Short mmCIF file of C-alpha atoms in Angstrom, two decimals:
data_model
loop_
_atom_site.label_atom_id
_atom_site.label_comp_id
_atom_site.label_asym_id
_atom_site.label_seq_id
_atom_site.Cartn_x
_atom_site.Cartn_y
_atom_site.Cartn_z
CA GLY A 1 236.50 139.65 95.58
CA LYS A 2 235.67 140.52 92.11
CA LEU A 3 236.48 144.19 92.69
CA LYS A 4 239.52 145.59 94.17
CA LYS A 5 240.61 148.55 95.09
CA SER A 6 243.85 150.29 93.28
CA LYS A 7 246.89 150.52 95.82
CA LYS A 8 247.79 154.08 94.36
CA ASN A 9 245.90 156.59 96.12
CA LEU A 10 244.21 154.46 99.31
CA ASN A 11 246.77 156.29 101.56
CA ASN A 12 245.31 159.79 100.75
CA LYS A 13 241.69 160.75 101.81
CA ASN A 14 241.81 163.61 98.97
CA LYS A 15 241.51 161.53 96.41
CA PRO A 16 238.67 159.62 94.89
CA ARG A 17 239.63 155.25 94.83
CA ILE A 18 240.18 153.90 92.07
CA TYR A 19 239.47 150.04 91.92
CA LYS A 20 239.59 147.51 88.89
CA SER A 21 237.17 144.85 88.01
CA GLU A 22 238.01 141.07 87.48
CA PHE A 23 234.85 140.12 85.56
CA ARG A 24 235.47 138.95 81.96
CA PHE A 25 232.93 139.11 79.08
CA VAL A 26 232.34 135.57 79.57
CA ASP A 27 230.62 136.53 83.23
CA PHE A 28 228.40 138.15 81.07
CA TYR A 29 225.99 135.70 78.84
CA GLY A 30 224.93 137.65 75.94
CA ILE A 31 228.03 139.44 75.56
CA GLU A 32 227.88 138.89 72.33
CA LYS A 33 224.65 141.04 71.22
CA TYR A 34 226.70 144.46 72.90
CA LEU A 35 230.59 143.58 71.70
CA SER A 36 230.51 145.90 68.34
CA GLN A 37 229.03 148.65 69.96
CA ILE A 38 231.91 147.94 72.48
CA ARG A 39 234.30 147.59 70.72
CA HIS A 40 233.30 150.74 68.43
CA SER A 41 232.10 153.20 71.12
CA ILE A 42 235.02 152.31 74.26
CA GLU A 43 237.63 150.30 73.33
CA TYR A 44 238.58 151.65 70.50
CA HIS A 45 238.51 155.52 72.11
CA LEU A 46 240.27 154.16 74.76
CA PHE A 47 243.30 152.70 72.91
CA ASN A 48 243.27 153.22 69.58
CA TRP A 49 242.32 156.99 69.02
CA LYS A 50 246.09 158.06 68.40
CA TYR A 51 245.38 156.12 64.94
CA PHE A 52 242.82 159.14 64.24
CA GLU A 53 243.77 161.78 66.31
CA ASN A 54 242.85 164.43 63.71
CA LEU A 55 239.15 163.24 64.27
CA TYR A 56 239.41 163.46 68.31
CA PHE A 57 238.67 166.49 69.58
CA PHE A 58 237.34 165.65 73.21
CA SER A 59 239.31 163.07 76.36
CA ILE A 60 235.90 162.24 77.08
CA ASN A 61 233.39 159.76 75.30
CA GLY A 62 230.04 159.20 76.82
CA VAL A 63 227.89 156.19 76.41
CA ILE A 64 224.79 155.54 77.72
CA LEU A 65 223.42 152.28 79.18
CA SER A 66 220.12 152.16 78.51
CA GLY A 67 217.59 149.02 79.94
CA PRO A 68 214.85 147.73 81.75
CA PRO A 69 215.43 147.49 85.76
CA LYS A 70 217.58 145.04 86.93
CA SER A 71 218.82 144.12 83.56
CA GLY A 72 222.68 144.15 84.15
CA LYS A 73 223.81 147.59 83.07
CA THR A 74 225.59 148.12 86.17
CA PHE A 75 227.77 144.47 85.88
CA LEU A 76 228.35 145.38 82.12
CA ALA A 77 230.52 148.59 83.06
CA TYR A 78 232.03 146.76 85.08
CA THR A 79 232.71 143.83 83.10
CA ILE A 80 233.39 146.24 80.66
CA ALA A 81 236.02 147.87 82.75
CA GLY A 82 237.75 144.48 83.77
CA GLU A 83 238.06 142.80 79.88
CA LEU A 84 239.81 146.39 79.11
CA GLN A 85 241.76 145.79 82.39
CA VAL A 86 241.35 149.66 83.14
CA PRO A 87 240.41 151.35 86.41
CA ILE A 88 236.55 152.42 87.36
CA PHE A 89 235.45 155.55 89.26
CA TYR A 90 232.10 155.65 90.53
CA ILE A 91 229.51 158.13 91.30
CA ASN A 92 225.64 156.92 92.75
CA SER A 93 223.26 159.82 91.27
CA VAL A 94 222.65 160.99 94.78
CA THR A 95 226.03 161.74 95.39
CA PHE A 96 226.21 163.30 91.85
CA LYS A 97 223.61 165.60 92.74
CA LYS A 98 224.59 166.15 95.97
CA PHE A 99 227.85 167.96 94.84
CA LEU A 100 226.30 169.66 91.64
CA PHE A 101 222.99 171.33 93.49
CA GLN A 102 225.58 172.38 96.45
CA GLU A 103 228.11 174.21 93.97
CA ASN A 104 230.55 171.83 95.44
CA GLN A 105 231.72 171.14 91.56
CA LYS A 106 235.40 170.67 92.63
CA LYS A 107 234.60 167.01 94.13
CA ILE A 108 233.28 166.02 90.93
CA LEU A 109 236.40 168.08 88.98
CA SER A 110 238.45 165.92 91.37
CA ILE A 111 237.36 162.50 90.31
CA PHE A 112 237.27 163.53 86.38
CA MET A 113 240.76 164.89 87.01
CA ALA A 114 242.08 161.19 88.88
CA ALA A 115 240.19 159.17 85.91
CA TYR A 116 242.13 161.56 83.32
CA GLN A 117 245.39 160.95 84.89
CA ASN A 118 244.97 157.23 85.37
CA SER A 119 243.88 157.03 81.89
CA PRO A 120 243.00 155.09 80.20
CA SER A 121 239.77 154.65 82.55
CA ILE A 122 236.16 154.70 82.71
CA ILE A 123 233.51 157.08 84.89
CA LEU A 124 230.53 155.28 85.79
CA ILE A 125 227.54 157.70 86.63
CA GLU A 126 224.17 155.44 87.92
CA GLU A 127 220.54 156.32 87.20
CA ILE A 128 222.36 159.35 85.49
CA GLU A 129 218.38 160.48 84.46
CA LYS A 130 217.78 161.06 88.01
CA ILE A 131 220.27 163.97 88.83
CA PHE A 132 217.88 166.69 87.43
CA LEU A 133 214.78 165.19 88.36
CA SER A 134 214.49 167.05 92.04
CA VAL A 135 214.48 170.87 90.33
CA GLU A 136 211.11 171.72 90.05
CA LYS A 137 209.11 172.48 86.44
CA ASN A 138 209.29 176.19 87.33
CA GLN A 139 212.97 176.59 88.00
CA LYS A 140 214.14 176.18 84.63
CA GLU A 141 216.73 179.01 85.08
CA GLN A 142 217.90 176.73 88.03
CA LYS A 143 218.11 173.28 86.41
CA GLN A 144 220.09 175.24 83.50
CA GLU A 145 222.51 176.45 85.75
CA PHE A 146 223.41 172.48 87.17
CA LEU A 147 223.41 171.69 84.01
CA GLN A 148 225.95 174.31 82.87
CA ARG A 149 228.30 173.27 85.84
CA PHE A 150 228.18 169.80 84.88
CA ILE A 151 229.16 170.83 81.27
CA ASP A 152 231.78 173.15 82.47
CA ILE A 153 233.26 170.16 84.62
CA THR A 154 233.86 167.87 81.10
CA HIS A 155 235.22 170.47 79.30
CA LEU A 156 237.66 171.35 81.40
CA ILE A 157 238.83 167.93 81.36
CA ASN A 158 238.09 168.00 77.38
CA LYS A 159 240.41 170.58 76.30
CA LYS A 160 243.03 168.55 77.44
CA LYS A 161 242.61 166.06 74.32
CA LYS A 162 245.82 164.29 74.87
CA LYS A 163 244.34 161.22 77.61
CA LYS A 164 241.17 158.80 77.24
CA ILE A 165 237.95 158.47 79.58
CA ILE A 166 235.04 156.54 79.09
CA LEU A 167 232.20 158.05 80.67
CA LEU A 168 229.07 155.52 81.37
CA GLY A 169 225.63 156.19 82.62
CA THR A 170 223.04 153.85 83.37
CA THR A 171 219.57 154.90 83.06
CA SER A 172 216.08 152.81 82.74
CA ASP A 173 214.71 155.77 80.97
CA ALA A 174 217.16 157.43 78.14
CA THR A 175 214.23 159.35 76.61
CA ALA A 176 214.20 161.25 80.30
CA ILE A 177 217.90 162.51 80.10
CA GLN A 178 218.23 165.78 78.75
CA ASP A 179 219.43 166.84 75.45
CA THR A 180 221.82 169.42 76.11
CA LEU A 181 223.93 166.01 77.71
CA LYS A 182 223.28 163.80 74.04
CA LYS A 183 226.40 165.65 72.13
CA PRO A 184 230.04 165.25 71.55
CA GLY A 185 232.21 165.37 74.67
CA ILE A 186 229.58 163.64 77.07
CA PHE A 187 226.99 161.71 76.19
CA THR A 188 227.23 160.84 72.31
CA ASP A 189 226.36 156.78 72.14
CA GLU A 190 224.01 154.45 73.65
CA ILE A 191 224.19 150.50 74.30
CA LYS A 192 220.37 149.06 74.85
CA LEU A 193 220.22 146.05 77.02
CA LYS A 194 217.56 143.86 77.20
CA ASN A 195 216.87 141.30 80.16
CA PRO A 196 218.26 138.26 79.46
CA THR A 197 216.66 135.53 76.56
CA PHE A 198 215.94 131.80 77.59
CA PHE A 199 218.99 130.45 76.76
CA GLU A 200 220.60 133.21 78.21
CA ARG A 201 218.24 132.51 81.88
CA ARG A 202 219.21 128.81 81.54
CA LYS A 203 222.88 129.65 81.49
CA ILE A 204 223.34 132.30 84.31
CA LEU A 205 220.72 130.21 86.68
CA GLU A 206 223.27 127.43 85.65
CA ASN A 207 226.03 129.34 87.02
CA PHE A 208 223.44 130.70 90.17
CA LEU A 209 222.94 126.71 90.88
CA LYS A 210 226.54 124.32 90.31
CA ASN A 211 227.37 124.46 93.72
CA LEU A 212 223.78 124.16 95.24
CA LYS A 213 222.87 120.91 96.26
CA ILE A 214 218.81 120.79 95.07
CA GLU A 215 215.87 118.85 94.73
CA LYS A 216 216.52 116.88 91.39
CA LYS A 217 213.67 117.86 89.54
CA VAL A 218 214.07 121.30 89.64
CA THR A 219 216.31 121.99 86.72
CA PRO A 220 217.99 125.43 85.25
CA ASN A 221 216.09 124.97 82.29
CA ASP A 222 212.35 124.29 84.31
CA LEU A 223 213.72 127.91 86.54
CA ALA A 224 214.48 129.64 82.65
CA LYS A 225 210.79 128.84 81.68
CA ILE A 226 208.54 130.31 84.63
CA THR A 227 211.19 133.60 84.77
CA LYS A 228 209.85 135.20 81.33
CA ASP A 229 210.97 138.85 81.35
CA PHE A 230 213.19 138.62 84.39
CA GLY A 231 216.37 140.69 84.38
CA SER A 232 219.85 139.72 86.15
CA GLY A 233 219.23 140.98 89.11
CA ASP A 234 215.77 139.35 89.39
CA LEU A 235 217.02 136.18 88.47
CA PHE A 236 219.50 136.88 91.94
CA GLU A 237 216.22 137.29 93.78
CA PHE A 238 214.24 134.84 92.58
CA ILE A 239 217.18 132.14 92.78
CA LEU A 240 217.50 133.27 97.08
CA THR A 241 213.87 132.15 96.48
CA VAL A 242 214.89 129.30 95.20
CA ILE A 243 217.49 128.30 97.90
CA PHE A 244 214.92 128.75 100.92
CA PHE A 245 212.49 126.19 98.66
CA PHE A 246 214.03 123.84 97.09
CA ILE A 247 217.39 123.11 98.79
CA SER A 248 218.27 119.63 100.20
CA ARG A 249 220.92 120.17 102.56
CA ILE A 250 223.73 123.07 102.37
CA SER A 251 226.99 122.01 104.71
CA THR A 252 228.26 124.94 106.72
CA LYS A 253 230.88 124.93 104.13
CA LEU A 254 228.79 125.42 100.87
CA TYR A 255 226.37 128.00 103.03
CA LYS A 256 229.51 130.10 103.39
CA GLY A 257 230.74 129.44 99.55
CA MET A 258 226.97 130.37 98.13
CA PHE A 259 227.92 132.87 97.13
CA THR A 260 231.10 132.04 95.47
CA PRO A 261 229.54 132.14 91.43
CA LYS A 262 230.95 135.29 89.61
CA ILE A 263 227.75 137.03 88.84
CA ILE A 264 226.16 136.35 92.48
CA SER A 265 229.43 137.83 93.36
CA LEU A 266 228.78 141.15 92.27
CA LYS A 267 226.66 141.83 95.21
CA LYS A 268 229.49 142.00 97.22
CA ILE A 269 230.77 145.34 95.25
CA TYR A 270 227.65 147.43 96.66
CA PRO A 271 229.94 149.22 99.27
CA ILE A 272 231.87 150.91 96.93
CA LYS A 273 229.53 153.42 96.41
CA LYS A 274 231.17 155.62 99.24
CA ILE A 275 233.36 157.95 97.43
CA ASP A 276 236.08 158.85 99.70
CA PHE A 277 238.30 162.29 99.47
#
């Protein structure tokens, strides 16, 4: 698979698992639009911070990856980790919220500490805007308490200063993220993703279809025209529909290799959402 577990801590169930991505920038069509921000907010922070040591007061530099649903935010995170060859730690909003609300922030801290110890590294939190949404509006004090727990965790890591971590948070609505989280040492930057252009959709579809036998009348160019406003995830679901309707013949061998294209194989990483302690 494109995402592998590190051998460092597989024998210790009390530690979070470490994953290494094998995706590269060439796997993400349209990456050129984001390279400048990636280098400034992520790469420089991880590898060049010592040149500006007097300017760096925090171990954590947080970047919000915002964009429409299925626009490739999670894929971009794994692509960055793969290109920079750093381990990535994954937390979804449900798990994060569960630990935070149950006053079990030690488990979250253990993930941040593991990332710090394996620095340079990346922590990925998906759908970060949903973490505090379940708190009722009339429970402002409780909501503030939950926010403070998370802020306290980041402060503990930021005091160390000697190693660097990138905190990536994906969201479909950056405006829903509390302002108290948008500050140095937590989230300071934002990369806004857009759905693929016509050219990018065509390239993605070409990658999807290159190992499949489809009707000659159906071309990636034709499919790109009718998938306007589709995100990368939408294109994956769409291509499965195309497979059912337009493939003339698929041998058993080809069917088993149907998910070989790199972007499609990303679907195989979803089981890593389970964090073991």
